[in-house]
mmCIF file of C-alpha atoms in Angstrom:
data_model
loop_
_atom_site.group_PDB
_atom_site.id
_atom_site.type_symbol
_atom_site.label_atom_id
_atom_site.label_comp_id
_atom_site.label_asym_id
_atom_site.label_seq_id
_atom_site.Cartn_x
_atom_site.Cartn_y
_atom_site.Cartn_z
ATOM 1 C CA GLN A 28 0.572 -4.262 6.807
ATOM 2 C CA LEU A 29 -2.840 -3.405 5.344
ATOM 3 C CA GLN A 30 -2.023 0.073 4.097
ATOM 4 C CA MET A 31 -2.706 0.895 0.472
ATOM 5 C CA ASN A 32 0.221 2.019 -1.612
ATOM 6 C CA PRO A 33 0.481 5.832 -1.137
ATOM 7 C CA HIS A 34 1.233 6.235 -4.857
ATOM 8 C CA PHE A 35 -2.047 4.507 -5.679
ATOM 9 C CA VAL A 36 -4.003 6.865 -3.390
ATOM 10 C CA PHE A 37 -2.181 9.889 -4.856
ATOM 11 C CA ASN A 38 -2.919 8.737 -8.434
ATOM 12 C CA VAL A 39 -6.615 8.175 -7.704
ATOM 13 C CA LEU A 40 -6.949 11.638 -6.141
ATOM 14 C CA ASN A 41 -5.172 13.180 -9.132
ATOM 15 C CA GLY A 42 -7.506 11.234 -11.431
ATOM 16 C CA ILE A 43 -10.530 12.560 -9.529
ATOM 17 C CA LYS A 44 -9.177 16.106 -9.829
ATOM 18 C CA ALA A 45 -8.642 15.672 -13.591
ATOM 19 C CA LEU A 46 -12.202 14.380 -14.078
ATOM 20 C CA GLY A 47 -13.536 17.359 -12.130
ATOM 21 C CA ASN A 48 -11.497 19.819 -14.214
ATOM 22 C CA ALA A 49 -12.708 18.153 -17.414
ATOM 23 C CA GLY A 50 -16.329 18.403 -16.260
ATOM 24 C CA LYS A 51 -16.909 14.638 -16.571
ATOM 25 C CA VAL A 52 -19.463 14.519 -13.782
ATOM 26 C CA ASP A 53 -20.695 10.941 -14.301
ATOM 27 C CA ASP A 54 -17.155 9.495 -14.391
ATOM 28 C CA LEU A 55 -16.212 11.675 -11.423
ATOM 29 C CA ASN A 56 -19.120 10.381 -9.315
ATOM 30 C CA LYS A 57 -18.426 6.739 -10.256
ATOM 31 C CA THR A 58 -14.732 7.079 -9.382
ATOM 32 C CA ILE A 59 -15.447 8.774 -6.041
ATOM 33 C CA SER A 60 -17.991 6.060 -5.231
ATOM 34 C CA LYS A 61 -15.507 3.246 -6.016
ATOM 35 C CA PHE A 62 -12.701 4.942 -4.114
ATOM 36 C CA SER A 63 -14.819 5.665 -1.033
ATOM 37 C CA SER A 64 -16.092 2.082 -1.060
ATOM 38 C CA LEU A 65 -12.509 0.800 -1.248
ATOM 39 C CA LEU A 66 -11.350 3.098 1.574
ATOM 40 C CA ARG A 67 -14.306 2.074 3.748
ATOM 41 C CA SER A 68 -13.554 -1.592 3.105
ATOM 42 C CA VAL A 69 -9.855 -1.221 3.985
ATOM 43 C CA LEU A 70 -10.631 0.758 7.146
ATOM 44 C CA ASN A 71 -13.354 -1.673 8.259
ATOM 45 C CA THR A 72 -11.181 -4.748 7.771
ATOM 46 C CA SER A 73 -7.856 -3.395 9.031
ATOM 47 C CA ARG A 74 -8.597 -4.442 12.622
ATOM 48 C CA LYS A 75 -10.076 -7.838 11.714
ATOM 49 C CA ASP A 76 -8.232 -11.133 11.551
ATOM 50 C CA ASP A 77 -10.539 -12.450 8.834
ATOM 51 C CA VAL A 78 -13.164 -11.274 6.355
ATOM 52 C CA SER A 79 -15.441 -13.270 4.075
ATOM 53 C CA LEU A 80 -14.021 -14.209 0.697
ATOM 54 C CA ALA A 81 -16.997 -12.347 -0.801
ATOM 55 C CA GLU A 82 -15.797 -9.157 0.901
ATOM 56 C CA GLU A 83 -12.184 -9.755 -0.202
ATOM 57 C CA ILE A 84 -13.358 -10.205 -3.810
ATOM 58 C CA LYS A 85 -15.464 -7.023 -3.675
ATOM 59 C CA THR A 86 -12.426 -5.073 -2.395
ATOM 60 C CA LEU A 87 -10.308 -6.546 -5.201
ATOM 61 C CA GLU A 88 -12.885 -5.570 -7.819
ATOM 62 C CA ASN A 89 -12.984 -1.962 -6.574
ATOM 63 C CA TYR A 90 -9.195 -1.800 -6.449
ATOM 64 C CA VAL A 91 -8.604 -3.271 -9.925
ATOM 65 C CA SER A 92 -11.320 -1.183 -11.593
ATOM 66 C CA LEU A 93 -9.675 1.976 -10.218
ATOM 67 C CA GLU A 94 -6.289 0.790 -11.503
ATOM 68 C CA GLN A 95 -7.908 0.210 -14.914
ATOM 69 C CA GLN A 96 -9.128 3.804 -14.992
ATOM 70 C CA MET A 97 -5.644 5.146 -14.254
ATOM 71 C CA SER A 98 -3.678 2.800 -16.501
ATOM 72 C CA HIS A 99 -2.102 4.207 -19.669
ATOM 73 C CA ASN A 100 -2.325 0.759 -21.266
ATOM 74 C CA PRO A 101 -5.793 -0.839 -21.093
ATOM 75 C CA PHE A 102 -5.981 -4.228 -19.391
ATOM 76 C CA THR A 103 -8.645 -6.743 -18.480
ATOM 77 C CA TYR A 104 -9.174 -8.932 -15.452
ATOM 78 C CA THR A 105 -11.294 -11.914 -14.434
ATOM 79 C CA ILE A 106 -12.053 -13.352 -10.998
ATOM 80 C CA ASN A 107 -13.143 -17.007 -11.023
ATOM 81 C CA THR A 108 -14.438 -19.089 -8.110
ATOM 82 C CA LYS A 109 -14.747 -22.893 -8.128
ATOM 83 C CA LEU A 110 -15.693 -23.558 -4.538
ATOM 84 C CA SER A 111 -17.656 -26.148 -2.598
ATOM 85 C CA LEU A 112 -18.883 -23.399 -0.248
ATOM 86 C CA ASP A 113 -20.418 -19.981 -0.724
ATOM 87 C CA THR A 114 -17.930 -17.078 -0.750
ATOM 88 C CA GLU A 115 -19.839 -15.569 2.203
ATOM 89 C CA GLU A 116 -18.990 -18.655 4.303
ATOM 90 C CA ILE A 117 -15.245 -18.782 3.578
ATOM 91 C CA MET A 118 -13.001 -16.612 5.741
ATOM 92 C CA ILE A 119 -9.669 -15.147 4.618
ATOM 93 C CA PRO A 120 -7.219 -12.649 6.149
ATOM 94 C CA PRO A 121 -8.030 -9.192 4.704
ATOM 95 C CA MET A 122 -6.015 -7.721 1.810
ATOM 96 C CA LEU A 123 -4.153 -11.009 1.320
ATOM 97 C CA VAL A 124 -4.518 -11.138 -2.466
ATOM 98 C CA GLN A 125 -4.324 -7.422 -3.328
ATOM 99 C CA PRO A 126 -0.486 -7.023 -3.064
ATOM 100 C CA PHE A 127 0.035 -9.815 -5.636
ATOM 101 C CA VAL A 128 -2.500 -8.248 -7.997
ATOM 102 C CA GLU A 129 -0.873 -4.843 -7.505
ATOM 103 C CA ASN A 130 2.493 -6.379 -8.352
ATOM 104 C CA SER A 131 1.053 -7.829 -11.583
ATOM 105 C CA ILE A 132 -0.348 -4.426 -12.558
ATOM 106 C CA LYS A 133 2.687 -2.339 -11.594
ATOM 107 C CA HIS A 134 5.469 -4.652 -12.799
ATOM 108 C CA GLY A 135 3.989 -7.416 -14.956
ATOM 109 C CA ILE A 136 1.577 -5.848 -17.434
ATOM 110 C CA LYS A 137 2.403 -2.162 -16.993
ATOM 111 C CA SER A 138 4.408 -1.807 -20.202
ATOM 112 C CA ILE A 139 2.423 -4.134 -22.481
ATOM 113 C CA LYS A 140 -0.718 -3.656 -24.550
ATOM 114 C CA ASP A 141 -3.728 -5.891 -23.891
ATOM 115 C CA GLY A 142 -2.596 -6.913 -20.425
ATOM 116 C CA ASP A 143 -4.733 -9.503 -18.687
ATOM 117 C CA ILE A 144 -4.950 -10.743 -15.108
ATOM 118 C CA THR A 145 -6.862 -13.822 -13.983
ATOM 119 C CA ILE A 146 -7.552 -14.520 -10.305
ATOM 120 C CA ASN A 147 -8.760 -18.022 -9.450
ATOM 121 C CA PHE A 148 -10.082 -19.232 -6.101
ATOM 122 C CA PHE A 149 -10.790 -22.915 -5.466
ATOM 123 C CA ASP A 150 -10.790 -25.281 -2.516
ATOM 124 C CA TYR A 151 -9.225 -28.721 -2.297
ATOM 125 C CA LYS A 152 -8.608 -31.035 0.663
ATOM 126 C CA ASN A 153 -9.404 -28.440 3.353
ATOM 127 C CA PHE A 154 -7.273 -25.733 1.759
ATOM 128 C CA LEU A 155 -8.233 -22.542 -0.035
ATOM 129 C CA HIS A 156 -6.117 -22.081 -3.149
ATOM 130 C CA CYS A 157 -5.580 -18.821 -4.985
ATOM 131 C CA GLU A 158 -3.877 -18.206 -8.326
ATOM 132 C CA ILE A 159 -2.954 -14.819 -9.792
ATOM 133 C CA ILE A 160 -1.959 -15.200 -13.441
ATOM 134 C CA ASP A 161 -0.851 -12.385 -15.745
ATOM 135 C CA ASN A 162 0.411 -12.217 -19.331
ATOM 136 C CA GLY A 163 3.163 -9.738 -18.487
ATOM 137 C CA VAL A 164 6.932 -9.571 -18.854
ATOM 138 C CA GLY A 165 7.641 -12.330 -16.331
ATOM 139 C CA ILE A 166 8.627 -12.173 -12.690
ATOM 140 C CA PHE A 167 12.375 -12.546 -13.222
ATOM 141 C CA TYR A 168 12.524 -9.634 -15.660
ATOM 142 C CA SER A 169 10.352 -7.440 -13.421
ATOM 143 C CA GLN A 170 12.531 -8.281 -10.385
ATOM 144 C CA LYS A 171 15.623 -7.123 -12.299
ATOM 145 C CA GLU A 172 13.870 -3.871 -13.182
ATOM 146 C CA LYS A 173 12.838 -3.329 -9.555
ATOM 147 C CA LYS A 174 16.433 -3.864 -8.399
ATOM 148 C CA LYS A 175 17.640 -1.284 -10.906
ATOM 149 C CA LYS A 176 15.220 1.198 -9.403
ATOM 150 C CA ASP A 177 16.115 0.039 -5.885
ATOM 151 C CA HIS A 178 12.443 -0.701 -5.264
ATOM 152 C CA ALA A 179 11.810 -3.373 -2.649
ATOM 153 C CA SER A 180 8.194 -4.449 -2.400
ATOM 154 C CA LEU A 181 7.510 -4.365 1.321
ATOM 155 C CA ALA A 182 3.855 -5.276 0.800
ATOM 156 C CA LEU A 183 4.806 -8.496 -0.996
ATOM 157 C CA LYS A 184 7.334 -9.423 1.682
ATOM 158 C CA VAL A 185 4.807 -8.815 4.454
ATOM 159 C CA THR A 186 2.112 -10.791 2.607
ATOM 160 C CA LYS A 187 4.429 -13.787 2.127
ATOM 161 C CA GLU A 188 5.124 -13.726 5.873
ATOM 162 C CA ARG A 189 1.386 -13.470 6.632
ATOM 163 C CA ILE A 190 0.722 -16.568 4.510
ATOM 164 C CA LYS A 191 3.544 -18.557 6.112
ATOM 165 C CA ASN A 192 2.253 -17.629 9.576
ATOM 166 C CA LEU A 193 -1.157 -19.168 8.837
ATOM 167 C CA GLY A 194 0.139 -22.712 9.364
ATOM 168 C CA SER A 195 2.917 -25.183 8.668
ATOM 169 C CA GLU A 196 1.165 -26.592 5.584
ATOM 170 C CA THR A 197 0.678 -23.278 3.819
ATOM 171 C CA SER A 198 2.728 -22.680 0.701
ATOM 172 C CA ILE A 199 3.383 -19.997 -1.873
ATOM 173 C CA ASN A 200 5.029 -20.248 -5.297
ATOM 174 C CA PHE A 201 6.013 -17.846 -8.063
ATOM 175 C CA THR A 202 6.340 -19.324 -11.575
ATOM 176 C CA GLU A 203 7.276 -17.805 -14.899
ATOM 177 C CA LEU A 204 4.973 -19.130 -17.634
ATOM 178 C CA LYS A 205 6.877 -20.120 -20.783
ATOM 179 C CA GLU A 206 6.279 -21.718 -24.153
ATOM 180 C CA ASN A 207 9.171 -22.518 -26.507
ATOM 181 C CA ARG A 208 11.442 -20.441 -24.222
ATOM 182 C CA GLU A 209 9.181 -17.418 -24.687
ATOM 183 C CA VAL A 210 7.912 -15.813 -21.490
ATOM 184 C CA LEU A 211 4.113 -15.668 -21.473
ATOM 185 C CA GLY A 212 3.603 -14.197 -17.998
ATOM 186 C CA THR A 213 3.692 -15.019 -14.314
ATOM 187 C CA LYS A 214 1.649 -17.239 -12.037
ATOM 188 C CA VAL A 215 1.526 -16.723 -8.275
ATOM 189 C CA TRP A 216 -0.110 -19.551 -6.376
ATOM 190 C CA PHE A 217 -0.718 -20.009 -2.669
ATOM 191 C CA LYS A 218 -2.759 -22.228 -0.394
ATOM 192 C CA ILE A 219 -3.983 -21.544 3.127
ATOM 193 C CA PRO A 220 -6.152 -23.601 5.502
ATOM 194 C CA LEU A 221 -9.819 -23.464 4.526
ATOM 195 C CA LYS A 222 -11.570 -21.525 7.263
ATOM 196 C CA THR A 223 -15.333 -21.043 7.527
ATOM 197 C CA ASP A 224 -17.587 -18.869 9.662
ATOM 198 C CA PHE A 225 -19.473 -21.851 11.093
#
Protein backbone atom coordinates (compact mmCIF):
# COMPACT_ATOMS: atom_id res chain seq x y z
CA GLN A 1 0.00 0.00 0.00
CA LEU A 2 2.97 2.34 0.48
CA GLN A 3 4.74 1.63 -2.78
CA MET A 4 5.62 4.54 -5.03
CA ASN A 5 4.20 4.50 -8.52
CA PRO A 6 6.70 2.51 -10.67
CA HIS A 7 6.25 5.03 -13.50
CA PHE A 8 7.35 7.81 -11.16
CA VAL A 9 10.51 5.89 -10.17
CA PHE A 10 11.24 5.09 -13.84
CA ASN A 11 10.79 8.76 -14.84
CA VAL A 12 13.08 10.01 -12.07
CA LEU A 13 15.81 7.54 -13.05
CA ASN A 14 15.46 8.57 -16.70
CA GLY A 15 15.66 12.22 -15.61
CA ILE A 16 18.84 11.49 -13.64
CA LYS A 17 20.33 9.75 -16.69
CA ALA A 18 19.45 12.72 -18.92
CA LEU A 19 21.08 15.18 -16.50
CA GLY A 20 24.20 13.03 -16.42
CA ASN A 21 24.36 12.85 -20.23
CA ALA A 22 23.90 16.63 -20.44
CA GLY A 23 26.72 17.18 -17.95
CA LYS A 24 24.50 19.16 -15.55
CA VAL A 25 26.38 18.08 -12.46
CA ASP A 26 24.75 20.44 -9.94
CA ASP A 27 21.20 19.53 -11.05
CA LEU A 28 22.20 15.86 -11.13
CA ASN A 29 23.48 15.93 -7.54
CA LYS A 30 20.40 17.82 -6.28
CA THR A 31 18.04 15.36 -7.98
CA ILE A 32 19.90 12.31 -6.65
CA SER A 33 19.87 13.83 -3.17
CA LYS A 34 16.09 14.48 -3.29
CA PHE A 35 15.36 11.05 -4.71
CA SER A 36 17.54 9.20 -2.19
CA SER A 37 15.95 11.18 0.64
CA LEU A 38 12.48 10.27 -0.65
CA LEU A 39 13.40 6.58 -1.01
CA ARG A 40 14.91 6.52 2.49
CA SER A 41 11.78 8.14 3.91
CA VAL A 42 9.44 5.66 2.19
CA LEU A 43 11.53 2.67 3.27
CA ASN A 44 11.84 3.92 6.87
CA THR A 45 8.12 4.57 7.25
CA SER A 46 6.75 1.56 5.36
CA ARG A 47 6.73 -0.61 8.50
CA LYS A 48 5.37 2.10 10.81
CA ASP A 49 1.75 2.72 11.69
CA ASP A 50 2.35 6.44 12.15
CA VAL A 51 4.92 9.14 11.42
CA SER A 52 5.04 12.76 12.52
CA LEU A 53 3.20 15.24 10.33
CA ALA A 54 6.56 17.03 9.95
CA GLU A 55 8.00 13.87 8.38
CA GLU A 56 4.95 13.42 6.13
CA ILE A 57 5.29 17.03 4.92
CA LYS A 58 9.02 16.59 4.23
CA THR A 59 8.27 13.46 2.16
CA LEU A 60 5.59 15.38 0.25
CA GLU A 61 7.98 18.24 -0.47
CA ASN A 62 10.63 15.87 -1.85
CA TYR A 63 8.04 14.04 -3.94
CA VAL A 64 6.41 17.17 -5.41
CA SER A 65 9.73 18.89 -6.17
CA LEU A 66 10.82 15.82 -8.16
CA GLU A 67 7.51 15.84 -10.04
CA GLN A 68 8.09 19.53 -10.81
CA GLN A 69 11.46 18.72 -12.35
CA MET A 70 9.94 16.07 -14.62
CA SER A 71 6.79 17.95 -15.59
CA HIS A 72 6.48 19.26 -19.15
CA ASN A 73 4.16 22.00 -17.90
CA PRO A 74 5.53 24.01 -14.95
CA PHE A 75 3.39 24.05 -11.81
CA THR A 76 3.59 25.46 -8.32
CA TYR A 77 2.60 24.11 -4.94
CA THR A 78 2.09 25.38 -1.40
CA ILE A 79 1.80 23.50 1.89
CA ASN A 80 0.04 25.43 4.66
CA THR A 81 -0.34 24.46 8.33
CA LYS A 82 -2.77 26.10 10.77
CA LEU A 83 -2.38 23.87 13.79
CA SER A 84 -2.68 24.18 17.55
CA LEU A 85 0.23 21.74 17.94
CA ASP A 86 3.69 21.46 16.44
CA THR A 87 3.93 19.25 13.33
CA GLU A 88 6.50 17.11 15.19
CA GLU A 89 3.84 16.25 17.81
CA ILE A 90 1.04 15.24 15.43
CA MET A 91 1.05 11.66 14.17
CA ILE A 92 -0.37 10.53 10.82
CA PRO A 93 -0.30 7.24 8.89
CA PRO A 94 2.61 7.41 6.41
CA MET A 95 2.05 8.29 2.73
CA LEU A 96 -1.60 9.16 3.41
CA VAL A 97 -1.61 12.43 1.46
CA GLN A 98 0.79 11.58 -1.38
CA PRO A 99 -1.66 9.53 -3.55
CA PHE A 100 -4.11 12.47 -3.67
CA VAL A 101 -1.32 14.88 -4.61
CA GLU A 102 -0.09 12.44 -7.25
CA ASN A 103 -3.61 12.25 -8.66
CA SER A 104 -3.76 16.06 -8.90
CA ILE A 105 -0.43 16.13 -10.75
CA LYS A 106 -1.10 13.20 -13.09
CA HIS A 107 -4.76 13.86 -13.92
CA GLY A 108 -5.74 17.34 -12.72
CA ILE A 109 -3.05 19.78 -13.80
CA LYS A 110 -1.05 17.62 -16.21
CA SER A 111 -2.40 19.20 -19.39
CA ILE A 112 -2.71 22.82 -18.25
CA LYS A 113 -0.23 25.69 -18.04
CA ASP A 114 0.40 27.35 -14.68
CA GLY A 115 -0.95 24.45 -12.65
CA ASP A 116 -1.14 25.00 -8.91
CA ILE A 117 -1.67 22.68 -5.95
CA THR A 118 -2.39 23.82 -2.40
CA ILE A 119 -2.20 21.42 0.55
CA ASN A 120 -3.73 22.63 3.81
CA PHE A 121 -3.46 20.98 7.22
CA PHE A 122 -5.48 22.22 10.19
CA ASP A 123 -6.98 20.76 13.34
CA TYR A 124 -10.49 21.25 14.68
CA LYS A 125 -12.39 19.49 17.47
CA ASN A 126 -9.88 16.65 17.92
CA PHE A 127 -9.60 15.94 14.21
CA LEU A 128 -6.78 16.56 11.76
CA HIS A 129 -8.13 17.97 8.51
CA CYS A 130 -6.34 17.94 5.18
CA GLU A 131 -7.29 19.66 1.93
CA ILE A 132 -5.67 19.11 -1.47
CA ILE A 133 -6.83 21.77 -3.92
CA ASP A 134 -5.78 22.05 -7.56
CA ASN A 135 -6.74 24.33 -10.45
CA GLY A 136 -6.94 21.46 -12.94
CA VAL A 137 -9.54 20.04 -15.31
CA GLY A 138 -11.84 18.77 -12.56
CA ILE A 139 -12.26 15.34 -11.05
CA PHE A 140 -15.23 14.27 -13.18
CA TYR A 141 -13.43 15.03 -16.44
CA SER A 142 -10.23 13.31 -15.26
CA GLN A 143 -12.22 10.23 -14.16
CA LYS A 144 -13.73 9.97 -17.66
CA GLU A 145 -10.25 10.18 -19.18
CA LYS A 146 -8.95 7.49 -16.82
CA LYS A 147 -11.84 5.18 -17.77
CA LYS A 148 -11.03 5.67 -21.45
CA LYS A 149 -7.49 4.54 -20.74
CA ASP A 150 -8.76 1.76 -18.47
CA HIS A 151 -6.62 3.16 -15.67
CA ALA A 152 -7.90 2.37 -12.19
CA SER A 153 -6.05 4.18 -9.43
CA LEU A 154 -5.31 1.43 -6.93
CA ALA A 155 -3.36 3.82 -4.70
CA LEU A 156 -6.37 6.11 -4.33
CA LYS A 157 -8.69 3.20 -3.58
CA VAL A 158 -6.32 1.83 -0.95
CA THR A 159 -5.86 5.28 0.62
CA LYS A 160 -9.63 5.83 0.88
CA GLU A 161 -9.90 2.47 2.66
CA ARG A 162 -7.01 3.39 4.99
CA ILE A 163 -8.80 6.62 5.96
CA LYS A 164 -12.12 4.86 6.56
CA ASN A 165 -10.38 2.26 8.74
CA LEU A 166 -9.05 4.96 11.09
CA GLY A 167 -12.42 5.35 12.82
CA SER A 168 -16.16 5.67 12.38
CA GLU A 169 -16.04 9.48 12.38
CA THR A 170 -13.48 9.82 9.61
CA SER A 171 -14.68 11.21 6.31
CA ILE A 172 -13.41 11.95 2.84
CA ASN A 173 -14.94 14.10 0.09
CA PHE A 174 -14.11 14.96 -3.51
CA THR A 175 -15.55 18.24 -4.86
CA GLU A 176 -15.33 19.92 -8.23
CA LEU A 177 -14.74 23.66 -7.78
CA LYS A 178 -16.95 25.76 -10.07
CA GLU A 179 -17.81 29.38 -10.76
CA ASN A 180 -20.55 30.33 -13.23
CA ARG A 181 -20.61 26.67 -14.38
CA GLU A 182 -16.91 26.85 -15.24
CA VAL A 183 -14.73 24.19 -13.64
CA LEU A 184 -11.90 25.79 -11.65
CA GLY A 185 -10.34 22.63 -10.22
CA THR A 186 -10.79 19.93 -7.61
CA LYS A 187 -10.76 19.85 -3.83
CA VAL A 188 -10.12 16.66 -1.87
CA TRP A 189 -10.83 16.95 1.83
CA PHE A 190 -10.53 14.40 4.61
CA LYS A 191 -10.50 14.33 8.38
CA ILE A 192 -8.97 11.75 10.70
CA PRO A 193 -8.73 11.59 14.51
CA LEU A 194 -6.06 13.93 15.85
CA LYS A 195 -3.32 11.72 17.24
CA THR A 196 -0.27 12.97 19.15
CA ASP A 197 2.96 11.38 20.32
CA PHE A 198 2.31 12.22 23.98
